Amino acid sequence: MTDYNFAYLDEQTKRMIRRAILKALAIPGYQVPFASREMPMPYGWGTGGVQVMAATLVPEDTLKVIDQGADDTTNAVSIRSFFERTAGVAVTEATAEATVIQTRHRIPETPLTEGQILVYQVPIPEPLRFLEPRETETRKMHALEEYGLMHVKLYEDIARHGTIATAYAYPVKVEGRYVMDPSPIPKFDNPKLDSAAIQLFGAGREQRIYALPPHTRVVSLDFEDHPFDPSRADHPCALCGATDSYLDEVITDDAGTRMFLCSDTDYCAGRQAAGHMGAAQAGAA
Amino acid sequence: MNMHATPTPDTPLLSVRGLTRTYGARIGCADVSFDLWPGEVMGIVGESGSGKSTLLSCMAGHLVPDTGEVLFDMGGTLRDTLTLSEPDRRRLGRTDWAFVHQHARDGLRMGVSAGGNVGERLMAVGARHYGDIRARAADWLDRVEIAADRMDDRPTAFSGGMQQRLQIARNLVTGPRLVFMDEPTGGLDVSVQARLLDLLRGLVREMGLSAIIVTHDLAVVRLLADRLMVMKDGRVVEQGLTDQVLDDPQHGYTQLLVSSVLQV
């Protein structure tokens, strides 16, 4: 650990990123450009989130890293060990014990509290990108609050599929002003964006940071006659029986047998430890 | 479509004063002035390179002119659109003004269905009810003779004439007061052209639209335009009532232009 500066990045870089974070917090939902650094991992693996994380960490922090809700997948394990080695901070898998949580495309089921920081990895920060590819034009549209185009996307969804088929990266309006891409979290998590924790979004390749201060009003876009619906698979978790969590569908054999499990491993394990039992456990017991 | 302001007969809808745009030493258009009255259709003709498209772009705010004023009637007073703030100018561009491009691809979103293309302007001015947006889009597709079952197709699957009609529907759905058209029939074959002109003429009369049509096709202005402006080398050489100019051209260039039309 002595070979690296605390949390890998040098102090000047952290200072630059902190300034971007402060600006992002001051203008919720606004994409602040920052000078993204080359990180010892490929773009698309969370370089933005890692840089924001490095600038946010202090030695007293307790770190949790999740990837699609799980603490034990490749991306989560390697980022956690990266900061264990370069920052020497404590790590945990329990949502409630963590002070800083880095997440890839999920918000933990356990409600976050004041004092916690949630850092997202963002692949494409610009919600208007797919309809208006010109960055100069989308910036102007943000500046002038011209967001009709975002509804064109939702219109197309309904015209083609009968309902708003966008299931992840569902666009939101922040404090009645900026339209924001909440990173590819499932739309089930959108209501949780209205949170007591600080939420920071880092896009490394796109060089943008944006943020939601605690208790920011976040509204998912919709039509009056097609209201927003945070959908969820209509099953209980097979391991813990939870009916209020976001589920992964897991194929268990070649015959197409499947089971639905909580995507948040910490939440699921916590419930099992508390004695809750799903169909799979009850059958085995 | 009751979105038109009642025309006040004593003030023009659009007043252009001394509009000049140069490209370095070359002249785009020079010292163009005219008034457009509510419900009037003005044709601008001239050969390629005569500055008519430059003039149109300057008026529509796509190009910044070097000098001159483009005054538009906003709530009873004439305001210079060139000195409007950018948000106001862009709002004008999606409410009271419309622009029909020569190539439909420039004016349409090719990746979005026909219904979405028409609905975009409605959503841009705040419509948030899917059923209403869809009903109004369907109504407009019907008015431009696009079959209801093509509503969810993308414009890439449309013929050139259909794309152009879709572009017109998309522009007129918010009930603009002034439409700029840049060679709306260019690149279409003659029978499709005839239908499009018929449609445009009907819409212009029915909605009481004011329009400025740039074209090199004298037949188009003969059918659509009340008044005519002839441009050469960036300057207006002759203007007057369409029939007057075409039947009794005074300027040498206009005479040449009129006599160049092929008679079949």
Coordinates of C-alpha atoms in Angstrom, one line a residue:
Chain A
M1 CA 0.0 0.0 0.0
T2 CA 2.9 2.3 0.5
D3 CA 3.7 2.1 -3.2
Y4 CA 0.5 3.9 -4.1
N5 CA -0.9 7.3 -3.1
F6 CA -4.1 6.8 -0.9
A7 CA -6.8 5.4 -3.2
Y8 CA -4.5 5.1 -6.2
L9 CA -5.1 8.6 -7.8
D10 CA -2.8 11.5 -7.1
E11 CA -4.0 14.3 -4.9
Q12 CA -4.2 16.9 -7.7
T13 CA -6.5 14.6 -9.7
K14 CA -8.7 13.9 -6.7
R15 CA -8.9 17.6 -6.1
M16 CA -10.1 18.1 -9.7
I17 CA -12.7 15.4 -9.4
R18 CA -13.9 16.7 -6.1
R19 CA -14.5 20.1 -7.7
A20 CA -16.6 18.4 -10.4
I21 CA -18.5 16.5 -7.7
L22 CA -19.2 19.6 -5.7
K23 CA -20.5 21.4 -8.8
A24 CA -22.6 18.4 -9.7
L25 CA -24.1 18.4 -6.3
A26 CA -24.9 22.1 -6.6
I27 CA -26.7 21.6 -9.9
P28 CA -28.6 18.3 -9.4
G29 CA -28.8 16.3 -12.6
Y30 CA -26.4 18.5 -14.6
Q31 CA -23.6 16.7 -16.3
V32 CA -20.3 18.2 -15.3
P33 CA -17.3 17.5 -17.6
F34 CA -14.1 16.3 -15.9
A35 CA -10.7 15.2 -17.0
S36 CA -11.1 11.5 -16.8
R37 CA -7.9 9.6 -16.1
E38 CA -6.6 6.4 -17.6
M39 CA -7.3 3.7 -14.9
P40 CA -5.8 0.3 -14.6
M41 CA -8.9 -1.3 -16.0
P42 CA -10.7 -1.1 -19.4
Y43 CA -13.4 1.4 -20.2
G44 CA -16.8 -0.1 -19.6
W45 CA -15.7 -1.8 -16.3
G46 CA -16.5 1.2 -14.2
T47 CA -13.6 3.6 -14.6
G48 CA -15.9 6.6 -13.9
G49 CA -17.3 5.1 -10.7
V50 CA -13.8 4.1 -9.6
Q51 CA -12.5 7.6 -10.1
V52 CA -15.4 9.2 -8.2
M53 CA -14.9 6.6 -5.5
A54 CA -11.1 7.4 -5.2
A55 CA -11.9 11.1 -4.8
T56 CA -14.6 10.4 -2.2
L57 CA -12.8 7.8 0.0
V58 CA -11.3 8.7 3.4
P59 CA -9.3 6.2 5.5
E60 CA -12.2 5.9 8.0
D61 CA -14.6 4.7 5.3
T62 CA -16.2 1.3 5.1
L63 CA -16.5 0.2 1.5
K64 CA -19.1 -2.0 -0.2
V65 CA -19.1 -2.8 -4.0
I66 CA -21.9 -4.5 -5.8
D67 CA -22.3 -5.6 -9.4
Q68 CA -25.9 -6.1 -10.6
G69 CA -26.8 -6.3 -6.9
A70 CA -24.3 -9.0 -6.0
D71 CA -21.2 -8.7 -3.8
D72 CA -19.4 -11.7 -5.2
T73 CA -19.2 -11.2 -9.0
T74 CA -16.0 -10.4 -10.9
N75 CA -16.4 -6.7 -11.2
A76 CA -17.4 -6.2 -7.5
V77 CA -14.7 -8.5 -6.2
S78 CA -11.9 -6.8 -8.2
I79 CA -12.9 -3.3 -7.5
R80 CA -13.2 -4.1 -3.8
S81 CA -9.8 -5.7 -3.7
F82 CA -8.4 -2.8 -5.7
F83 CA -9.4 -0.3 -3.0
E84 CA -8.5 -2.7 -0.2
R85 CA -5.0 -2.7 -1.6
T86 CA -4.6 0.9 -2.6
A87 CA -6.5 2.6 0.1
G88 CA -6.5 0.1 2.9
V89 CA -10.0 0.9 3.9
A90 CA -12.4 -1.5 5.7
V91 CA -14.7 -3.5 3.4
T92 CA -18.1 -5.0 4.1
E93 CA -21.0 -6.7 2.3
A94 CA -23.6 -5.4 4.6
T95 CA -25.4 -2.4 3.1
A96 CA -26.2 -0.8 6.5
E97 CA -22.6 -0.9 7.7
A98 CA -21.1 0.7 4.5
T99 CA -20.3 4.4 4.3
V100 CA -19.5 4.3 0.6
I101 CA -21.1 1.9 -1.8
Q102 CA -20.0 1.6 -5.4
T103 CA -22.7 0.1 -7.5
R104 CA -23.0 -1.3 -11.0
H105 CA -26.6 -1.0 -12.2
R106 CA -28.6 -1.6 -9.0
I107 CA -29.7 0.3 -5.9
P108 CA -29.5 -1.9 -2.7
E109 CA -32.9 -3.0 -1.3
T110 CA -32.1 -1.9 2.2
P111 CA -33.0 1.8 2.4
L112 CA -29.9 4.0 2.4
T113 CA -29.5 6.5 5.2
E114 CA -28.0 10.0 5.6
G115 CA -24.3 10.0 5.6
Q116 CA -24.0 7.2 3.1
I117 CA -22.7 7.8 -0.4
L118 CA -23.8 5.7 -3.4
V119 CA -21.5 5.8 -6.4
Y120 CA -22.8 4.6 -9.8
Q121 CA -20.9 3.4 -12.8
V122 CA -22.4 5.1 -15.9
P123 CA -21.7 3.9 -19.5
I124 CA -23.7 6.7 -21.4
P125 CA -24.6 9.8 -19.3
E126 CA -26.6 11.5 -22.1
P127 CA -30.3 10.4 -22.0
L128 CA -31.0 12.2 -25.3
R129 CA -28.1 10.5 -27.2
F130 CA -30.0 7.9 -29.1
L131 CA -32.5 10.4 -30.6
E132 CA -30.1 13.3 -31.0
P133 CA -26.5 12.2 -31.6
R134 CA -25.0 15.7 -31.8
E135 CA -23.5 16.5 -28.4
T136 CA -23.6 20.3 -29.2
E137 CA -27.3 20.0 -29.8
T138 CA -28.1 17.9 -26.7
R139 CA -26.2 20.4 -24.5
K140 CA -28.3 23.2 -25.9
M141 CA -31.5 21.1 -25.3
H142 CA -30.5 20.7 -21.7
A143 CA -29.7 24.3 -21.3
L144 CA -33.0 25.4 -22.8
E145 CA -35.0 22.7 -21.1
E146 CA -36.2 21.3 -24.5
Y147 CA -37.1 17.8 -23.4
G148 CA -40.0 17.0 -25.9
L149 CA -37.6 14.5 -27.6
M150 CA -37.4 12.3 -24.5
H151 CA -41.2 11.7 -24.7
V152 CA -40.8 10.8 -28.4
K153 CA -38.8 7.8 -27.2
L154 CA -41.5 6.8 -24.8
Y155 CA -44.1 7.4 -27.5
E156 CA -42.2 5.0 -29.8
D157 CA -42.2 2.4 -27.0
I158 CA -46.0 2.5 -26.6
A159 CA -46.6 2.7 -30.4
R160 CA -44.5 -0.4 -30.9
H161 CA -45.0 -2.5 -27.8
G162 CA -48.3 -1.2 -26.3
T163 CA -46.6 -0.1 -23.0
I164 CA -43.5 1.8 -22.1
A165 CA -41.0 -1.0 -22.8
T166 CA -37.9 0.8 -21.5
A167 CA -37.0 -1.4 -18.5
Y168 CA -33.6 0.1 -17.5
A169 CA -31.9 3.4 -17.8
Y170 CA -35.4 4.9 -17.5
P171 CA -35.1 8.7 -17.9
V172 CA -36.0 10.9 -14.9
K173 CA -36.5 14.6 -14.3
V174 CA -34.5 16.0 -11.4
E175 CA -36.0 18.8 -9.2
G176 CA -38.2 19.8 -12.2
R177 CA -35.2 20.8 -14.2
Y178 CA -32.7 18.4 -15.8
V179 CA -33.6 15.2 -17.5
M180 CA -31.1 12.6 -16.3
D181 CA -30.1 9.0 -17.2
P182 CA -30.0 7.2 -13.9
S183 CA -27.4 4.7 -15.3
P184 CA -28.7 1.3 -16.4
I185 CA -30.5 0.5 -13.2
P186 CA -33.8 -1.4 -13.6
K187 CA -36.8 0.9 -13.6
F188 CA -37.8 -1.0 -10.4
D189 CA -35.1 1.0 -8.7
N190 CA -36.2 4.4 -10.0
P191 CA -38.4 5.2 -7.0
K192 CA -35.4 4.6 -4.7
L193 CA -33.5 7.5 -6.4
D194 CA -35.4 9.7 -4.0
S195 CA -33.0 8.8 -1.2
A196 CA -31.5 10.1 2.0
A197 CA -28.0 9.2 0.7
I198 CA -25.7 11.2 -1.6
Q199 CA -25.7 9.7 -5.0
L200 CA -22.8 10.3 -7.4
F201 CA -22.7 9.2 -11.0
G202 CA -19.3 8.8 -12.8
A203 CA -18.9 8.2 -16.6
G204 CA -15.2 7.6 -17.3
R205 CA -15.1 7.2 -21.0
E206 CA -17.6 10.0 -21.5
Q207 CA -15.9 12.2 -18.9
R208 CA -19.0 13.3 -17.1
I209 CA -19.9 13.4 -13.4
Y210 CA -23.4 14.2 -12.2
A211 CA -25.1 13.8 -8.8
L212 CA -28.2 13.8 -6.7
P213 CA -28.0 15.4 -3.3
P214 CA -30.0 13.8 -0.4
H215 CA -33.8 14.1 -0.6
T216 CA -33.7 15.4 -4.2
R217 CA -37.1 15.1 -6.0
V218 CA -36.7 12.6 -8.8
V219 CA -39.6 12.0 -11.1
S220 CA -39.7 9.2 -13.8
L221 CA -41.0 10.5 -17.1
D222 CA -44.3 9.1 -18.4
F223 CA -47.6 10.0 -20.2
E224 CA -50.8 11.0 -18.3
D225 CA -52.6 7.9 -19.8
H226 CA -49.5 5.6 -19.5
P227 CA -48.2 6.3 -16.0
F228 CA -44.7 5.1 -14.8
D229 CA -44.8 1.5 -13.6
P230 CA -41.8 0.1 -11.7
S231 CA -42.3 -3.5 -12.9
R232 CA -40.9 -6.6 -11.2
A233 CA -41.1 -10.3 -12.0
D234 CA -44.3 -11.7 -10.5
H235 CA -42.6 -14.3 -8.2
P236 CA -41.3 -14.5 -4.6
C237 CA -37.5 -15.1 -4.2
A238 CA -36.8 -18.8 -4.2
L239 CA -34.3 -18.5 -1.4
C240 CA -35.7 -16.0 1.0
G241 CA -39.4 -15.6 -0.1
A242 CA -39.1 -11.8 -0.5
T243 CA -41.9 -10.3 -2.6
D244 CA -40.6 -6.8 -2.5
S245 CA -37.2 -7.2 -4.0
Y246 CA -35.9 -7.1 -7.6
L247 CA -35.4 -10.6 -8.9
D248 CA -32.9 -12.4 -11.2
E249 CA -34.2 -15.2 -13.4
V250 CA -31.7 -18.1 -13.2
I251 CA -31.8 -21.1 -15.5
T252 CA -30.8 -24.1 -13.5
D253 CA -30.6 -27.0 -16.0
D254 CA -30.8 -27.8 -19.7
A255 CA -34.5 -28.5 -19.5
G256 CA -35.3 -24.9 -18.9
T257 CA -36.0 -25.1 -15.2
R258 CA -35.7 -21.7 -13.7
M259 CA -35.8 -20.0 -10.4
F260 CA -36.1 -16.4 -9.3
L261 CA -33.6 -15.0 -6.8
C262 CA -33.1 -11.6 -5.2
S263 CA -30.5 -9.8 -7.2
D264 CA -29.3 -8.1 -4.0
T265 CA -27.3 -10.9 -2.4
D266 CA -26.8 -9.0 0.9
Y267 CA -30.5 -8.4 1.3
C268 CA -31.3 -12.1 0.5
A269 CA -28.7 -13.4 2.9
G270 CA -29.9 -11.1 5.6
R271 CA -33.5 -12.3 5.2
Q272 CA -32.4 -16.0 5.2
A273 CA -30.4 -15.4 8.4
A274 CA -33.5 -13.9 10.0
G275 CA -35.3 -17.2 9.3
H276 CA -37.2 -16.3 6.1
M277 CA -37.4 -19.2 3.7
G278 CA -38.3 -19.5 0.0
A279 CA -39.7 -22.4 -2.0
A280 CA -36.3 -23.8 -2.8
Q281 CA -35.1 -23.9 0.8
A282 CA -38.4 -25.3 2.1
G283 CA -38.2 -28.1 -0.5
A284 CA -34.6 -29.0 0.5
A285 CA -35.4 -28.9 4.2
Chain B
M1 CA -56.5 23.9 -35.2
N2 CA -57.8 27.1 -33.8
M3 CA -54.3 28.4 -33.0
H4 CA -54.1 31.2 -35.5
A5 CA -54.2 34.7 -34.2
T6 CA -56.8 36.8 -36.0
P7 CA -54.9 38.7 -38.7
T8 CA -54.6 42.4 -38.1
P9 CA -54.9 43.8 -41.6
D10 CA -52.9 47.0 -40.9
T11 CA -49.6 45.3 -39.9
P12 CA -47.7 42.8 -42.0
L13 CA -47.0 39.3 -40.5
L14 CA -43.4 39.4 -41.5
S15 CA -41.3 42.3 -42.6
V16 CA -37.9 41.9 -44.0
R17 CA -35.7 45.0 -44.1
G18 CA -32.4 45.3 -45.9
L19 CA -31.3 41.7 -45.4
T20 CA -27.7 41.1 -46.6
R21 CA -25.5 38.1 -46.3
T22 CA -22.1 37.7 -47.9
Y23 CA -19.8 34.8 -48.1
G24 CA -16.4 36.6 -48.0
A25 CA -16.3 38.6 -51.1
R26 CA -19.2 36.8 -52.8
I27 CA -22.7 37.9 -52.3
G28 CA -25.3 35.5 -50.8
C29 CA -28.2 37.9 -50.9
A30 CA -28.0 41.7 -50.8
D31 CA -30.4 44.4 -49.5
V32 CA -33.6 42.4 -49.7
S33 CA -36.7 44.1 -48.3
F34 CA -40.4 43.0 -48.4
D35 CA -43.5 42.6 -46.4
L36 CA -45.6 39.5 -46.1
W37 CA -49.2 39.9 -45.1
P38 CA -51.3 37.4 -43.1
G39 CA -52.7 34.7 -45.3
E40 CA -50.4 35.5 -48.2
V41 CA -48.1 33.2 -50.0
M42 CA -44.9 34.6 -51.4
G43 CA -42.9 32.9 -54.1
I44 CA -39.2 33.4 -54.5
V45 CA -37.8 32.3 -57.8
G46 CA -34.4 32.4 -59.5
E47 CA -31.8 30.1 -60.9
S48 CA -29.4 28.1 -58.8
G49 CA -26.9 30.3 -57.0
S50 CA -29.2 33.4 -57.1
G51 CA -29.3 33.6 -53.3
K52 CA -32.9 32.4 -52.7
S53 CA -31.9 29.6 -50.3
T54 CA -29.5 31.9 -48.5
L55 CA -32.3 34.4 -48.1
L56 CA -34.7 31.8 -46.8
S57 CA -32.1 30.5 -44.3
C58 CA -31.5 34.0 -43.0
M59 CA -35.2 34.6 -42.5
A60 CA -35.8 31.3 -40.8
G61 CA -32.8 31.9 -38.4
H62 CA -30.6 29.1 -39.7
L63 CA -28.0 31.5 -41.0
V64 CA -27.1 34.8 -39.4
P65 CA -27.3 37.7 -41.8
D66 CA -24.6 40.4 -41.9
T67 CA -27.1 43.3 -41.8
G68 CA -30.8 43.7 -41.8
E69 CA -33.9 43.0 -39.8
V70 CA -36.5 40.2 -39.9
L71 CA -39.5 41.5 -38.1
F72 CA -42.3 39.1 -37.1
D73 CA -45.7 39.9 -35.7
M74 CA -45.7 38.7 -32.1
G75 CA -48.8 39.5 -30.2
G76 CA -49.6 42.6 -32.3
T77 CA -46.1 44.1 -32.3
L78 CA -43.4 43.6 -34.8
R79 CA -40.2 42.2 -33.1
D80 CA -36.9 41.6 -34.7
T81 CA -36.4 37.8 -34.6
L82 CA -32.6 38.2 -35.1
T83 CA -32.2 39.9 -31.7
L84 CA -34.6 37.5 -29.9
S85 CA -33.0 35.4 -27.2
E86 CA -32.1 31.9 -28.3
P87 CA -34.8 30.1 -26.2
D88 CA -37.4 32.5 -27.7
R89 CA -36.2 32.0 -31.2
R90 CA -36.2 28.2 -30.9
R91 CA -39.7 28.3 -29.3
L92 CA -40.8 30.4 -32.3
G93 CA -39.3 27.7 -34.5
R94 CA -41.5 25.0 -33.1
T95 CA -44.7 26.9 -32.6
D96 CA -45.5 29.8 -34.9
W97 CA -42.9 28.9 -37.6
A98 CA -42.4 25.8 -39.7
F99 CA -39.7 24.9 -42.1
V100 CA -40.2 22.4 -44.9
H101 CA -36.9 21.2 -46.3
Q102 CA -36.2 20.2 -49.8
H103 CA -35.0 16.7 -48.8
A104 CA -37.5 15.1 -46.4
R105 CA -34.6 13.4 -44.6
D106 CA -33.4 16.8 -43.3
G107 CA -36.7 17.6 -41.8
L108 CA -37.7 14.1 -40.4
R109 CA -36.3 11.8 -37.8
M110 CA -35.7 8.7 -39.9
G111 CA -35.4 6.4 -36.9
V112 CA -38.8 7.4 -35.5
S113 CA -42.2 6.2 -36.7
A114 CA -44.5 8.5 -38.8
G115 CA -46.8 9.0 -35.8
G116 CA -43.8 9.9 -33.6
N117 CA -42.5 12.3 -36.2
V118 CA -45.8 14.2 -36.2
G119 CA -46.2 14.0 -32.4
E120 CA -42.7 15.4 -31.7
R121 CA -43.8 19.0 -32.2
L122 CA -46.8 18.4 -29.9
M123 CA -44.6 16.9 -27.2
A124 CA -42.1 19.7 -27.7
V125 CA -44.8 22.2 -26.7
G126 CA -45.9 20.2 -23.7
A127 CA -48.4 17.5 -24.8
R128 CA -48.2 14.6 -22.3
H129 CA -51.3 12.6 -23.1
Y130 CA -50.4 9.6 -25.4
G131 CA -54.0 9.1 -26.6
D132 CA -54.4 12.8 -27.6
I133 CA -51.0 12.9 -29.3
R134 CA -51.8 9.8 -31.3
A135 CA -55.3 11.0 -32.2
R136 CA -53.9 14.3 -33.5
A137 CA -51.1 12.6 -35.4
A138 CA -53.6 10.2 -37.0
D139 CA -55.8 13.2 -38.0
W140 CA -52.8 14.9 -39.6
L141 CA -51.6 11.8 -41.4
D142 CA -55.1 11.5 -42.8
R143 CA -55.1 15.1 -44.0
V144 CA -51.8 14.5 -45.9
E145 CA -53.3 11.3 -47.4
I146 CA -51.1 8.8 -45.5
A147 CA -53.0 5.6 -44.7
A148 CA -53.7 5.0 -41.0
D149 CA -52.0 1.6 -41.1
R150 CA -48.7 3.3 -42.0
M151 CA -48.7 5.3 -38.8
D152 CA -46.2 3.1 -37.0
D153 CA -43.9 2.6 -39.9
R154 CA -40.6 4.5 -40.1
P155 CA -40.2 7.1 -42.9
T156 CA -37.4 5.0 -44.3
A157 CA -40.1 2.6 -45.6
F158 CA -41.9 5.5 -47.3
S159 CA -41.7 6.7 -50.9
G160 CA -40.2 10.2 -51.6
G161 CA -43.6 11.8 -52.0
M162 CA -44.9 10.2 -48.8
Q163 CA -41.9 11.4 -46.9
Q164 CA -42.5 14.9 -48.1
R165 CA -46.2 14.8 -47.1
L166 CA -45.1 13.4 -43.7
Q167 CA -42.7 16.3 -43.3
I168 CA -45.6 18.7 -44.1
A169 CA -47.9 17.1 -41.5
R170 CA -45.1 17.2 -38.9
N171 CA -44.7 20.9 -39.5
L172 CA -48.3 21.9 -39.6
V173 CA -49.6 19.9 -36.6
T174 CA -49.0 22.8 -34.1
G175 CA -50.8 25.3 -36.4
P176 CA -48.0 27.6 -37.3
R177 CA -48.7 31.0 -38.7
L178 CA -45.8 31.1 -41.1
V179 CA -44.3 28.3 -43.2
F180 CA -40.9 28.5 -44.9
M181 CA -40.6 26.0 -47.8
D182 CA -37.4 25.3 -49.6
E183 CA -38.1 23.6 -53.0
P184 CA -40.9 21.5 -51.5
T185 CA -41.5 19.6 -54.7
G186 CA -37.8 19.3 -55.8
G187 CA -36.8 15.7 -56.6
L188 CA -40.4 14.4 -57.0
D189 CA -41.8 13.1 -60.3
V190 CA -44.4 15.2 -61.9
S191 CA -47.5 13.3 -60.9
V192 CA -46.4 13.2 -57.3
Q193 CA -45.6 16.9 -57.6
A194 CA -49.1 17.6 -58.8
R195 CA -50.7 15.8 -55.9
L196 CA -48.4 17.5 -53.4
L197 CA -49.1 20.9 -54.8
D198 CA -52.8 20.2 -54.7
L199 CA -52.5 19.2 -51.1
L200 CA -50.4 22.3 -50.2
R201 CA -52.8 24.6 -51.9
G202 CA -55.8 23.1 -50.0
L203 CA -54.0 23.3 -46.6
V204 CA -52.8 26.9 -47.2
R205 CA -56.3 28.1 -48.1
E206 CA -58.0 26.0 -45.4
M207 CA -55.7 27.1 -42.5
G208 CA -55.1 30.6 -43.8
L209 CA -51.4 30.0 -43.7
S210 CA -48.8 32.5 -44.7
A211 CA -45.9 30.9 -46.6
I212 CA -42.7 31.8 -48.3
I213 CA -41.8 29.3 -51.0
V214 CA -38.4 29.1 -52.6
T215 CA -38.3 27.3 -55.9
H216 CA -36.9 27.3 -59.4
D217 CA -40.1 25.8 -60.7
L218 CA -42.4 28.5 -62.1
A219 CA -45.4 26.1 -62.2
V220 CA -45.2 25.8 -58.5
V221 CA -45.4 29.5 -57.8
R222 CA -48.1 29.9 -60.5
L223 CA -50.3 27.5 -58.5
L224 CA -49.4 28.5 -55.0
A225 CA -48.1 32.0 -54.7
D226 CA -50.0 35.2 -54.5
R227 CA -46.9 37.3 -55.0
L228 CA -43.6 36.7 -56.6
M229 CA -40.1 37.9 -56.1
V230 CA -37.5 37.2 -58.8
M231 CA -33.8 37.0 -57.7
K232 CA -30.6 37.2 -59.6
D233 CA -27.1 37.4 -58.3
G234 CA -28.4 37.9 -54.7
R235 CA -30.6 40.8 -55.6
V236 CA -34.3 41.1 -56.1
V237 CA -34.8 42.2 -59.8
E238 CA -38.5 42.2 -59.9
Q239 CA -41.5 41.7 -57.7
G240 CA -45.3 41.9 -58.0
L241 CA -48.4 39.8 -58.2
T242 CA -47.7 36.3 -59.6
D243 CA -49.8 36.5 -62.7
Q244 CA -48.6 40.0 -63.4
V245 CA -44.9 39.0 -63.2
L246 CA -45.3 35.8 -65.1
D247 CA -47.6 37.1 -67.9
D248 CA -45.9 40.5 -68.3
P249 CA -42.3 40.2 -67.2
Q250 CA -40.5 43.6 -67.2
H251 CA -36.9 42.7 -66.3
G252 CA -34.8 41.1 -68.9
Y253 CA -33.9 38.2 -66.6
T254 CA -37.5 37.5 -65.8
Q255 CA -38.3 37.5 -69.4
L256 CA -35.6 34.9 -70.0
L257 CA -36.8 32.8 -67.1
V258 CA -40.4 32.8 -68.3
S259 CA -39.5 32.0 -71.9
S260 CA -37.2 29.1 -70.7
V261 CA -40.1 27.1 -69.5
L262 CA -40.6 24.1 -71.7
Q263 CA -44.1 23.9 -73.3
V264 CA -45.4 20.4 -73.7

